[in-house]
PDB file of C-alpha atoms in Angstrom:
ATOM      1  CA  UNK H  10     105.727 106.085 117.331  1.00  0.00           C
ATOM      2  CA  UNK H  11     102.140 107.263 117.887  1.00  0.00           C
ATOM      3  CA  UNK H  12      99.794 109.278 120.063  1.00  0.00           C
ATOM      4  CA  UNK H  13      98.332 107.257 122.932  1.00  0.00           C
ATOM      5  CA  UNK H  14      94.866 108.793 122.427  1.00  0.00           C
ATOM      6  CA  UNK H  15      94.869 109.096 118.621  1.00  0.00           C
ATOM      7  CA  UNK H  16      94.416 112.866 118.657  1.00  0.00           C
ATOM      8  CA  UNK H  17      97.694 113.976 117.067  1.00  0.00           C
ATOM      9  CA  UNK H  18      99.897 112.803 114.252  1.00  0.00           C
ATOM     10  CA  UNK H  19     103.644 113.291 114.078  1.00  0.00           C
ATOM     11  CA  UNK H  20     106.101 114.298 111.343  1.00  0.00           C
ATOM     12  CA  UNK H  21     109.716 113.296 111.817  1.00  0.00           C
ATOM     13  CA  UNK H  22     111.636 115.499 109.395  1.00  0.00           C
ATOM     14  CA  UNK H  23     115.342 115.721 108.628  1.00  0.00           C
ATOM     15  CA  UNK H  24     117.512 118.604 109.732  1.00  0.00           C
ATOM     16  CA  UNK H  25     120.500 117.795 107.618  1.00  0.00           C
ATOM     17  CA  UNK H  26     120.825 114.241 108.904  1.00  0.00           C
ATOM     18  CA  UNK H  27     119.224 110.825 108.645  1.00  0.00           C
ATOM     19  CA  UNK H  28     117.970 107.956 110.787  1.00  0.00           C
ATOM     20  CA  UNK H  29     120.530 105.169 111.115  1.00  0.00           C
ATOM     21  CA  UNK H  30     119.046 101.904 112.421  1.00  0.00           C
ATOM     22  CA  UNK H  31     121.397  99.434 114.068  1.00  0.00           C
ATOM     23  CA  UNK H  32     120.418  96.886 116.722  1.00  0.00           C
ATOM     24  CA  UNK H  33     123.784  95.108 116.676  1.00  0.00           C
ATOM     25  CA  UNK H  34     122.683  92.318 114.359  1.00  0.00           C
ATOM     26  CA  UNK H  35     119.396  91.531 116.137  1.00  0.00           C
ATOM     27  CA  UNK H  36     117.323  93.470 113.612  1.00  0.00           C
ATOM     28  CA  UNK H  37     116.072  97.034 114.027  1.00  0.00           C
ATOM     29  CA  UNK H  38     112.403  98.067 114.209  1.00  0.00           C
ATOM     30  CA  UNK H  39     110.041 100.947 113.550  1.00  0.00           C
ATOM     31  CA  UNK H  40     106.627 100.380 115.150  1.00  0.00           C
ATOM     32  CA  UNK H  41     103.544 102.557 114.703  1.00  0.00           C
ATOM     33  CA  UNK H  42     101.285 101.928 117.698  1.00  0.00           C
ATOM     34  CA  UNK H  43      97.664 100.823 117.478  1.00  0.00           C
ATOM     35  CA  UNK H  44      96.406 104.181 118.828  1.00  0.00           C
ATOM     36  CA  UNK H  45      98.362 106.235 116.311  1.00  0.00           C
ATOM     37  CA  UNK H  46      96.521 108.779 114.197  1.00  0.00           C
ATOM     38  CA  UNK H  47      98.985 108.194 111.354  1.00  0.00           C
ATOM     39  CA  UNK H  48     102.537 109.472 111.179  1.00  0.00           C
ATOM     40  CA  UNK H  49     105.114 110.435 108.570  1.00  0.00           C
ATOM     41  CA  UNK H  50     108.857 109.911 108.623  1.00  0.00           C
ATOM     42  CA  UNK H  51     110.382 112.155 105.958  1.00  0.00           C
ATOM     43  CA  UNK H  52     113.961 111.799 107.192  1.00  0.00           C
ATOM     44  CA  UNK H  53     116.176 109.447 105.159  1.00  0.00           C
ATOM     45  CA  UNK H  54     116.474 105.955 106.650  1.00  0.00           C
ATOM     46  CA  UNK H  55     119.724 104.018 106.574  1.00  0.00           C
ATOM     47  CA  UNK H  56     119.872 100.353 107.619  1.00  0.00           C
ATOM     48  CA  UNK H  57     123.151  99.580 109.376  1.00  0.00           C
ATOM     49  CA  UNK H  58     122.084  96.286 110.957  1.00  0.00           C
ATOM     50  CA  UNK H  59     122.833  92.982 109.233  1.00  0.00           C
ATOM     51  CA  UNK H  60     119.625  91.719 110.850  1.00  0.00           C
ATOM     52  CA  UNK H  61     117.693  94.171 108.703  1.00  0.00           C
ATOM     53  CA  UNK H  62     114.841  96.548 109.492  1.00  0.00           C
ATOM     54  CA  UNK H  63     111.194  95.674 110.200  1.00  0.00           C
ATOM     55  CA  UNK H  64     108.600  98.439 109.803  1.00  0.00           C
ATOM     56  CA  UNK H  65     105.252  97.618 111.429  1.00  0.00           C
ATOM     57  CA  UNK H  66     101.897  99.389 111.613  1.00  0.00           C
ATOM     58  CA  UNK H  67      99.357  98.262 114.231  1.00  0.00           C
ATOM     59  CA  UNK H  68      97.045 101.232 113.561  1.00  0.00           C
ATOM     60  CA  UNK H  69      93.975 101.732 111.392  1.00  0.00           C
ATOM     61  CA  UNK H  70      95.799 104.783 109.985  1.00  0.00           C
ATOM     62  CA  UNK H  71      98.570 104.818 107.409  1.00  0.00           C
ATOM     63  CA  UNK H  72     102.252 105.005 108.281  1.00  0.00           C
ATOM     64  CA  UNK H  73     104.100 107.071 105.646  1.00  0.00           C
ATOM     65  CA  UNK H  74     107.797 107.098 104.773  1.00  0.00           C
ATOM     66  CA  UNK H  75     109.154 109.598 102.261  1.00  0.00           C
ATOM     67  CA  UNK H  76     112.869 110.123 102.858  1.00  0.00           C
ATOM     68  CA  UNK H  77     114.194 107.065 101.077  1.00  0.00           C
ATOM     69  CA  UNK H  78     115.664 103.825 102.439  1.00  0.00           C
ATOM     70  CA  UNK H  79     119.262 102.731 101.891  1.00  0.00           C
ATOM     71  CA  UNK H  80     121.781 100.526 103.685  1.00  0.00           C
ATOM     72  CA  UNK H  81     125.501 100.478 104.333  1.00  0.00           C
ATOM     73  CA  UNK H  82     125.511  96.698 104.754  1.00  0.00           C
ATOM     74  CA  UNK H  83     123.560  93.836 103.144  1.00  0.00           C
ATOM     75  CA  UNK H  84     120.236  93.903 105.004  1.00  0.00           C
ATOM     76  CA  UNK H  85     116.628  92.958 104.354  1.00  0.00           C
ATOM     77  CA  UNK H  86     113.575  95.171 104.769  1.00  0.00           C
ATOM     78  CA  UNK H  87     110.291  93.780 106.137  1.00  0.00           C
ATOM     79  CA  UNK H  88     106.917  95.554 106.092  1.00  0.00           C
ATOM     80  CA  UNK H  89     104.125  94.452 108.433  1.00  0.00           C
ATOM     81  CA  UNK H  90     100.735  96.136 108.083  1.00  0.00           C
ATOM     82  CA  UNK H  91      99.121  94.400 111.050  1.00  0.00           C
ATOM     83  CA  UNK H  92      95.782  96.249 110.989  1.00  0.00           C
ATOM     84  CA  UNK H  93      93.593  98.041 108.454  1.00  0.00           C
ATOM     85  CA  UNK H  94      96.086 100.882 108.106  1.00  0.00           C
ATOM     86  CA  UNK H  95      98.704 100.353 105.452  1.00  0.00           C
ATOM     87  CA  UNK H  96     102.291 101.435 104.935  1.00  0.00           C
ATOM     88  CA  UNK H  97     103.103 103.892 102.152  1.00  0.00           C
ATOM     89  CA  UNK H  98     106.568 104.694 100.850  1.00  0.00           C
ATOM     90  CA  UNK H  99     106.933 107.642  98.483  1.00  0.00           C
ATOM     91  CA  UNK H 100     109.355 110.252  97.058  1.00  0.00           C
ATOM     92  CA  UNK H 101     112.737 108.903  98.231  1.00  0.00           C
ATOM     93  CA  UNK H 102     113.961 105.733  96.537  1.00  0.00           C
ATOM     94  CA  UNK H 103     114.102 102.331  98.238  1.00  0.00           C
ATOM     95  CA  UNK H 104     117.581 101.076  97.401  1.00  0.00           C
ATOM     96  CA  UNK H 105     119.064  98.995 100.207  1.00  0.00           C
ATOM     97  CA  UNK H 106     121.197  95.932  99.516  1.00  0.00           C
ATOM     98  CA  UNK H 107     118.727  93.133 100.156  1.00  0.00           C
ATOM     99  CA  UNK H 108     115.134  92.007  99.827  1.00  0.00           C
ATOM    100  CA  UNK H 109     111.747  93.576 100.535  1.00  0.00           C
ATOM    101  CA  UNK H 110     109.168  91.333 102.250  1.00  0.00           C
ATOM    102  CA  UNK H 111     105.527  92.015 103.070  1.00  0.00           C
ATOM    103  CA  UNK H 112     104.410  89.820 105.980  1.00  0.00           C
ATOM    104  CA  UNK H 113     101.673  91.795 107.723  1.00  0.00           C
ATOM    105  CA  UNK H 114      98.720  90.127 109.443  1.00  0.00           C
ATOM    106  CA  UNK H 115      96.176  92.892 108.735  1.00  0.00           C
ATOM    107  CA  UNK H 116      94.240  93.990 105.676  1.00  0.00           C
ATOM    108  CA  UNK H 117      96.212  97.193 105.163  1.00  0.00           C
ATOM    109  CA  UNK H 118      98.347  97.131 102.036  1.00  0.00           C
ATOM    110  CA  UNK H 119     101.935  98.127 101.389  1.00  0.00           C
ATOM    111  CA  UNK H 120     102.327 100.666  98.586  1.00  0.00           C
ATOM    112  CA  UNK H 121     105.726 101.745  97.303  1.00  0.00           C
ATOM    113  CA  UNK H 122     105.278 104.723  95.006  1.00  0.00           C
ATOM    114  CA  UNK H 123     108.974 105.544  95.135  1.00  0.00           C
ATOM    115  CA  UNK H 124     111.522 104.046  92.758  1.00  0.00           C
ATOM    116  CA  UNK H 125     112.817 100.645  93.823  1.00  0.00           C
ATOM    117  CA  UNK H 126     116.506 100.706  92.967  1.00  0.00           C
ATOM    118  CA  UNK H 127     118.847  98.101  91.568  1.00  0.00           C
ATOM    119  CA  UNK H 128     120.413  97.209  94.933  1.00  0.00           C
ATOM    120  CA  UNK H 129     117.176  95.419  95.864  1.00  0.00           C
ATOM    121  CA  UNK H 130     117.311  91.744  94.925  1.00  0.00           C
ATOM    122  CA  UNK H 131     113.741  90.522  95.549  1.00  0.00           C
ATOM    123  CA  UNK H 132     110.210  91.623  96.446  1.00  0.00           C
ATOM    124  CA  UNK H 133     108.470  88.893  98.441  1.00  0.00           C
ATOM    125  CA  UNK H 134     104.779  88.538  99.347  1.00  0.00           C
ATOM    126  CA  UNK H 135     104.437  86.537 102.553  1.00  0.00           C
ATOM    127  CA  UNK H 136     101.064  87.787 103.810  1.00  0.00           C
ATOM    128  CA  UNK H 137      97.693  86.080 103.503  1.00  0.00           C
ATOM    129  CA  UNK H 138      95.790  89.360 103.945  1.00  0.00           C
ATOM    130  CA  UNK H 139      98.003  92.233 102.754  1.00  0.00           C
ATOM    131  CA  UNK H 140      99.132  92.890  99.183  1.00  0.00           C
ATOM    132  CA  UNK H 141     102.219  94.785  98.056  1.00  0.00           C
ATOM    133  CA  UNK H 142     102.145  97.223  95.128  1.00  0.00           C
ATOM    134  CA  UNK H 143     104.987  99.005  93.338  1.00  0.00           C
ATOM    135  CA  UNK H 144     103.696 102.044  91.461  1.00  0.00           C
ATOM    136  CA  UNK H 145     107.008 103.629  90.431  1.00  0.00           C
ATOM    137  CA  UNK H 146     109.839 102.235  88.336  1.00  0.00           C
ATOM    138  CA  UNK H 147     111.495  98.973  89.337  1.00  0.00           C
ATOM    139  CA  UNK H 148     115.178  98.875  88.389  1.00  0.00           C
ATOM    140  CA  UNK H 149     116.450  95.302  88.259  1.00  0.00           C
ATOM    141  CA  UNK H 150     119.589  94.106  90.016  1.00  0.00           C
ATOM    142  CA  UNK H 151     122.521  93.121  87.811  1.00  0.00           C
ATOM    143  CA  UNK H 152     122.291  89.611  89.269  1.00  0.00           C
ATOM    144  CA  UNK H 153     118.536  89.502  88.713  1.00  0.00           C
ATOM    145  CA  UNK H 154     115.516  90.733  90.678  1.00  0.00           C
ATOM    146  CA  UNK H 155     112.861  88.251  91.808  1.00  0.00           C
ATOM    147  CA  UNK H 156     109.167  88.902  92.352  1.00  0.00           C
ATOM    148  CA  UNK H 157     107.879  86.147  94.649  1.00  0.00           C
ATOM    149  CA  UNK H 158     104.403  85.335  95.960  1.00  0.00           C
ATOM    150  CA  UNK H 159     104.617  82.760  98.756  1.00  0.00           C
ATOM    151  CA  UNK H 160     100.985  83.186  99.818  1.00  0.00           C
ATOM    152  CA  UNK H 161      99.833  79.720 100.819  1.00  0.00           C
ATOM    153  CA  UNK H 162      96.126  80.311 101.433  1.00  0.00           C
ATOM    154  CA  UNK H 163      95.025  83.926 100.937  1.00  0.00           C
ATOM    155  CA  UNK H 164      94.399  86.239  97.993  1.00  0.00           C
ATOM    156  CA  UNK H 165      97.194  88.782  98.429  1.00  0.00           C
ATOM    157  CA  UNK H 166      99.225  89.672  95.365  1.00  0.00           C
ATOM    158  CA  UNK H 167     102.396  91.304  94.101  1.00  0.00           C
ATOM    159  CA  UNK H 168     101.614  94.168  91.710  1.00  0.00           C
ATOM    160  CA  UNK H 169     103.926  96.304  89.566  1.00  0.00           C
ATOM    161  CA  UNK H 170     102.190  99.276  87.955  1.00  0.00           C
ATOM    162  CA  UNK H 171     105.159 101.073  86.391  1.00  0.00           C
ATOM    163  CA  UNK H 172     108.123 100.351  84.147  1.00  0.00           C
ATOM    164  CA  UNK H 173     110.665  97.606  84.750  1.00  0.00           C
ATOM    165  CA  UNK H 174     114.066  98.928  83.706  1.00  0.00           C
ATOM    166  CA  UNK H 175     117.792  98.326  84.155  1.00  0.00           C
ATOM    167  CA  UNK H 176     120.364  95.653  83.346  1.00  0.00           C
ATOM    168  CA  UNK H 177     119.550  92.217  84.703  1.00  0.00           C
ATOM    169  CA  UNK H 178     116.925  89.484  84.687  1.00  0.00           C
ATOM    170  CA  UNK H 179     113.378  89.693  86.024  1.00  0.00           C
ATOM    171  CA  UNK H 180     112.545  86.383  87.739  1.00  0.00           C
ATOM    172  CA  UNK H 181     108.905  85.605  88.545  1.00  0.00           C
ATOM    173  CA  UNK H 182     107.896  83.045  91.178  1.00  0.00           C
ATOM    174  CA  UNK H 183     104.175  82.668  91.859  1.00  0.00           C
ATOM    175  CA  UNK H 184     104.347  79.986  94.524  1.00  0.00           C
ATOM    176  CA  UNK H 185     100.643  80.418  95.281  1.00  0.00           C
ATOM    177  CA  UNK H 186      97.416  79.205  93.707  1.00  0.00           C
ATOM    178  CA  UNK H 187      96.278  82.781  92.973  1.00  0.00           C
ATOM    179  CA  UNK H 188      95.324  83.748  89.419  1.00  0.00           C
ATOM    180  CA  UNK H 189      97.348  86.891  88.847  1.00  0.00           C
ATOM    181  CA  UNK H 190      99.391  86.255  91.981  1.00  0.00           C
ATOM    182  CA  UNK H 191     102.001  88.400  90.279  1.00  0.00           C
ATOM    183  CA  UNK H 192     100.674  91.115  87.967  1.00  0.00           C
ATOM    184  CA  UNK H 193     102.739  93.581  85.937  1.00  0.00           C
ATOM    185  CA  UNK H 194     101.179  96.358  83.905  1.00  0.00           C
ATOM    186  CA  UNK H 195      99.979  98.294  82.079  1.00  0.00           C
ATOM    187  CA  UNK H 196     103.571  99.461  81.662  1.00  0.00           C
ATOM    188  CA  UNK H 197     106.726  98.779  79.672  1.00  0.00           C
ATOM    189  CA  UNK H 198     108.996  95.928  80.636  1.00  0.00           C
ATOM    190  CA  UNK H 199     112.313  96.912  79.131  1.00  0.00           C
ATOM    191  CA  UNK H 200     115.029  95.440  81.293  1.00  0.00           C
ATOM    192  CA  UNK H 201     118.133  94.413  79.411  1.00  0.00           C
ATOM    193  CA  UNK H 202     117.890  90.786  80.490  1.00  0.00           C
ATOM    194  CA  UNK H 203     115.537  87.818  80.520  1.00  0.00           C
ATOM    195  CA  UNK H 204     112.020  87.489  81.926  1.00  0.00           C
ATOM    196  CA  UNK H 205     111.644  84.052  83.504  1.00  0.00           C
ATOM    197  CA  UNK H 206     108.686  82.297  85.116  1.00  0.00           C
ATOM    198  CA  UNK H 207     110.467  80.059  87.607  1.00  0.00           C
ATOM    199  CA  UNK H 208     107.756  79.268  90.156  1.00  0.00           C
ATOM    200  CA  UNK H 209     108.281  75.857  91.714  1.00  0.00           C
ATOM    201  CA  UNK H 210     105.253  74.945  93.865  1.00  0.00           C
ATOM    202  CA  UNK H 211     102.305  77.176  92.920  1.00  0.00           C
ATOM    203  CA  UNK H 212      99.439  76.542  90.532  1.00  0.00           C
ATOM    204  CA  UNK H 213      98.406  80.159  89.932  1.00  0.00           C
ATOM    205  CA  UNK H 214      99.189  82.475  87.044  1.00  0.00           C
ATOM    206  CA  UNK H 215     101.486  85.387  86.344  1.00  0.00           C
ATOM    207  CA  UNK H 216      99.876  88.059  84.192  1.00  0.00           C
ATOM    208  CA  UNK H 217     101.861  90.569  82.145  1.00  0.00           C
ATOM    209  CA  UNK H 218      99.640  93.379  80.880  1.00  0.00           C
ATOM    210  CA  UNK H 219     102.896  94.987  79.819  1.00  0.00           C
ATOM    211  CA  UNK H 220     104.404  95.858  76.490  1.00  0.00           C
ATOM    212  CA  UNK H 221     107.811  94.229  76.242  1.00  0.00           C
ATOM    213  CA  UNK H 222     110.408  96.134  74.282  1.00  0.00           C
ATOM    214  CA  UNK H 223     113.267  94.552  72.378  1.00  0.00           C
ATOM    215  CA  UNK H 224     115.624  95.466  75.211  1.00  0.00           C
ATOM    216  CA  UNK H 225     114.373  92.200  76.737  1.00  0.00           C
ATOM    217  CA  UNK H 226     116.751  89.402  75.735  1.00  0.00           C
ATOM    218  CA  UNK H 227     114.185  86.629  76.011  1.00  0.00           C
ATOM    219  CA  UNK H 228     111.037  85.330  77.698  1.00  0.00           C
ATOM    220  CA  UNK H 229     111.379  81.927  79.360  1.00  0.00           C
ATOM    221  CA  UNK H 230     108.526  79.803  80.700  1.00  0.00           C
ATOM    222  CA  UNK H 231     110.201  77.373  83.080  1.00  0.00           C
ATOM    223  CA  UNK H 232     107.548  76.534  85.686  1.00  0.00           C
ATOM    224  CA  UNK H 233     105.863  73.157  85.596  1.00  0.00           C
ATOM    225  CA  UNK H 234     102.731  74.252  87.471  1.00  0.00           C
ATOM    226  CA  UNK H 235     102.185  77.978  86.921  1.00  0.00           C
ATOM    227  CA  UNK H 236     101.215  79.709  83.691  1.00  0.00           C
ATOM    228  CA  UNK H 237     102.724  82.888  82.272  1.00  0.00           C
ATOM    229  CA  UNK H 238     100.081  85.017  80.527  1.00  0.00           C
ATOM    230  CA  UNK H 239     101.052  87.752  78.053  1.00  0.00           C
ATOM    231  CA  UNK H 240      97.788  89.640  78.121  1.00  0.00           C
ATOM    232  CA  UNK H 241      98.407  92.582  75.815  1.00  0.00           C
ATOM    233  CA  UNK H 242      99.691  93.348  72.339  1.00  0.00           C
ATOM    234  CA  UNK H 243     103.433  93.890  72.165  1.00  0.00           C
ATOM    235  CA  UNK H 244     106.035  94.785  69.588  1.00  0.00           C
ATOM    236  CA  UNK H 245     108.502  92.374  71.149  1.00  0.00           C
ATOM    237  CA  UNK H 246     110.164  90.196  68.501  1.00  0.00           C
ATOM    238  CA  UNK H 247     112.783  88.421  70.618  1.00  0.00           C
ATOM    239  CA  UNK H 248     113.134  84.839  71.725  1.00  0.00           C
ATOM    240  CA  UNK H 249     110.348  83.028  73.576  1.00  0.00           C
ATOM    241  CA  UNK H 250     111.187  79.664  75.170  1.00  0.00           C
ATOM    242  CA  UNK H 251     108.861  77.206  76.883  1.00  0.00           C
ATOM    243  CA  UNK H 252     110.788  74.633  78.901  1.00  0.00           C
ATOM    244  CA  UNK H 253     107.961  73.660  81.254  1.00  0.00           C
ATOM    245  CA  UNK H 254     104.339  74.582  81.874  1.00  0.00           C
ATOM    246  CA  UNK H 255     102.150  76.898  79.803  1.00  0.00           C
ATOM    247  CA  UNK H 256     102.757  80.257  78.171  1.00  0.00           C
ATOM    248  CA  UNK H 257      99.611  82.053  76.958  1.00  0.00           C
ATOM    249  CA  UNK H 258      99.727  84.952  74.525  1.00  0.00           C
TER     250      UNK H 258
END
């Protein structure tokens, strides 16, 4: 999608239907071209391919998605901001059965200002140059939702700037050396489950600027190398367990 001479932008709007993406298991794609002026897809998106859906932006202008993203099969969603233009998801919820991964090669960021629903099992940062930010509620999966930063050499982060809600655990894996490689706050973390630092190979920190409510069943520090930092006052009075590593409060 995109104008070859960057003079016009396009809006793909619904007319009672939705986009269904299915490439017969090979993985479906949405690509915004490098010459695009910036386009918006407001039609609902449904992933029907077990190979998932990759959404890429090669332009200096933002690609916007506002109709929501769901799936009728377990499938992962990959964002790739491969230039200075980012990818923005707003209004309609992101609630497919699978993971969300940011793996772009550009400096444009991925911003999800729509609710991330409980069907999503993990948000994964795999880009050296592009960060991913959630600025609406994150509803945890009943089997747990993981926030993972696998950034080996860059400074890109995973950021959650709204409430964490729902029934299930919040599992934090900062597998990078970035201080604040995963940052949550200033919001309420009130999932009915545990908060666990389970990073295995990183040396960075996870920073919670959040107020934990007593809906949280416990906070567990279980990473040998990374530190979990509780950086704000909280009324939380539940269990705090340090099995490995450092918990700062």
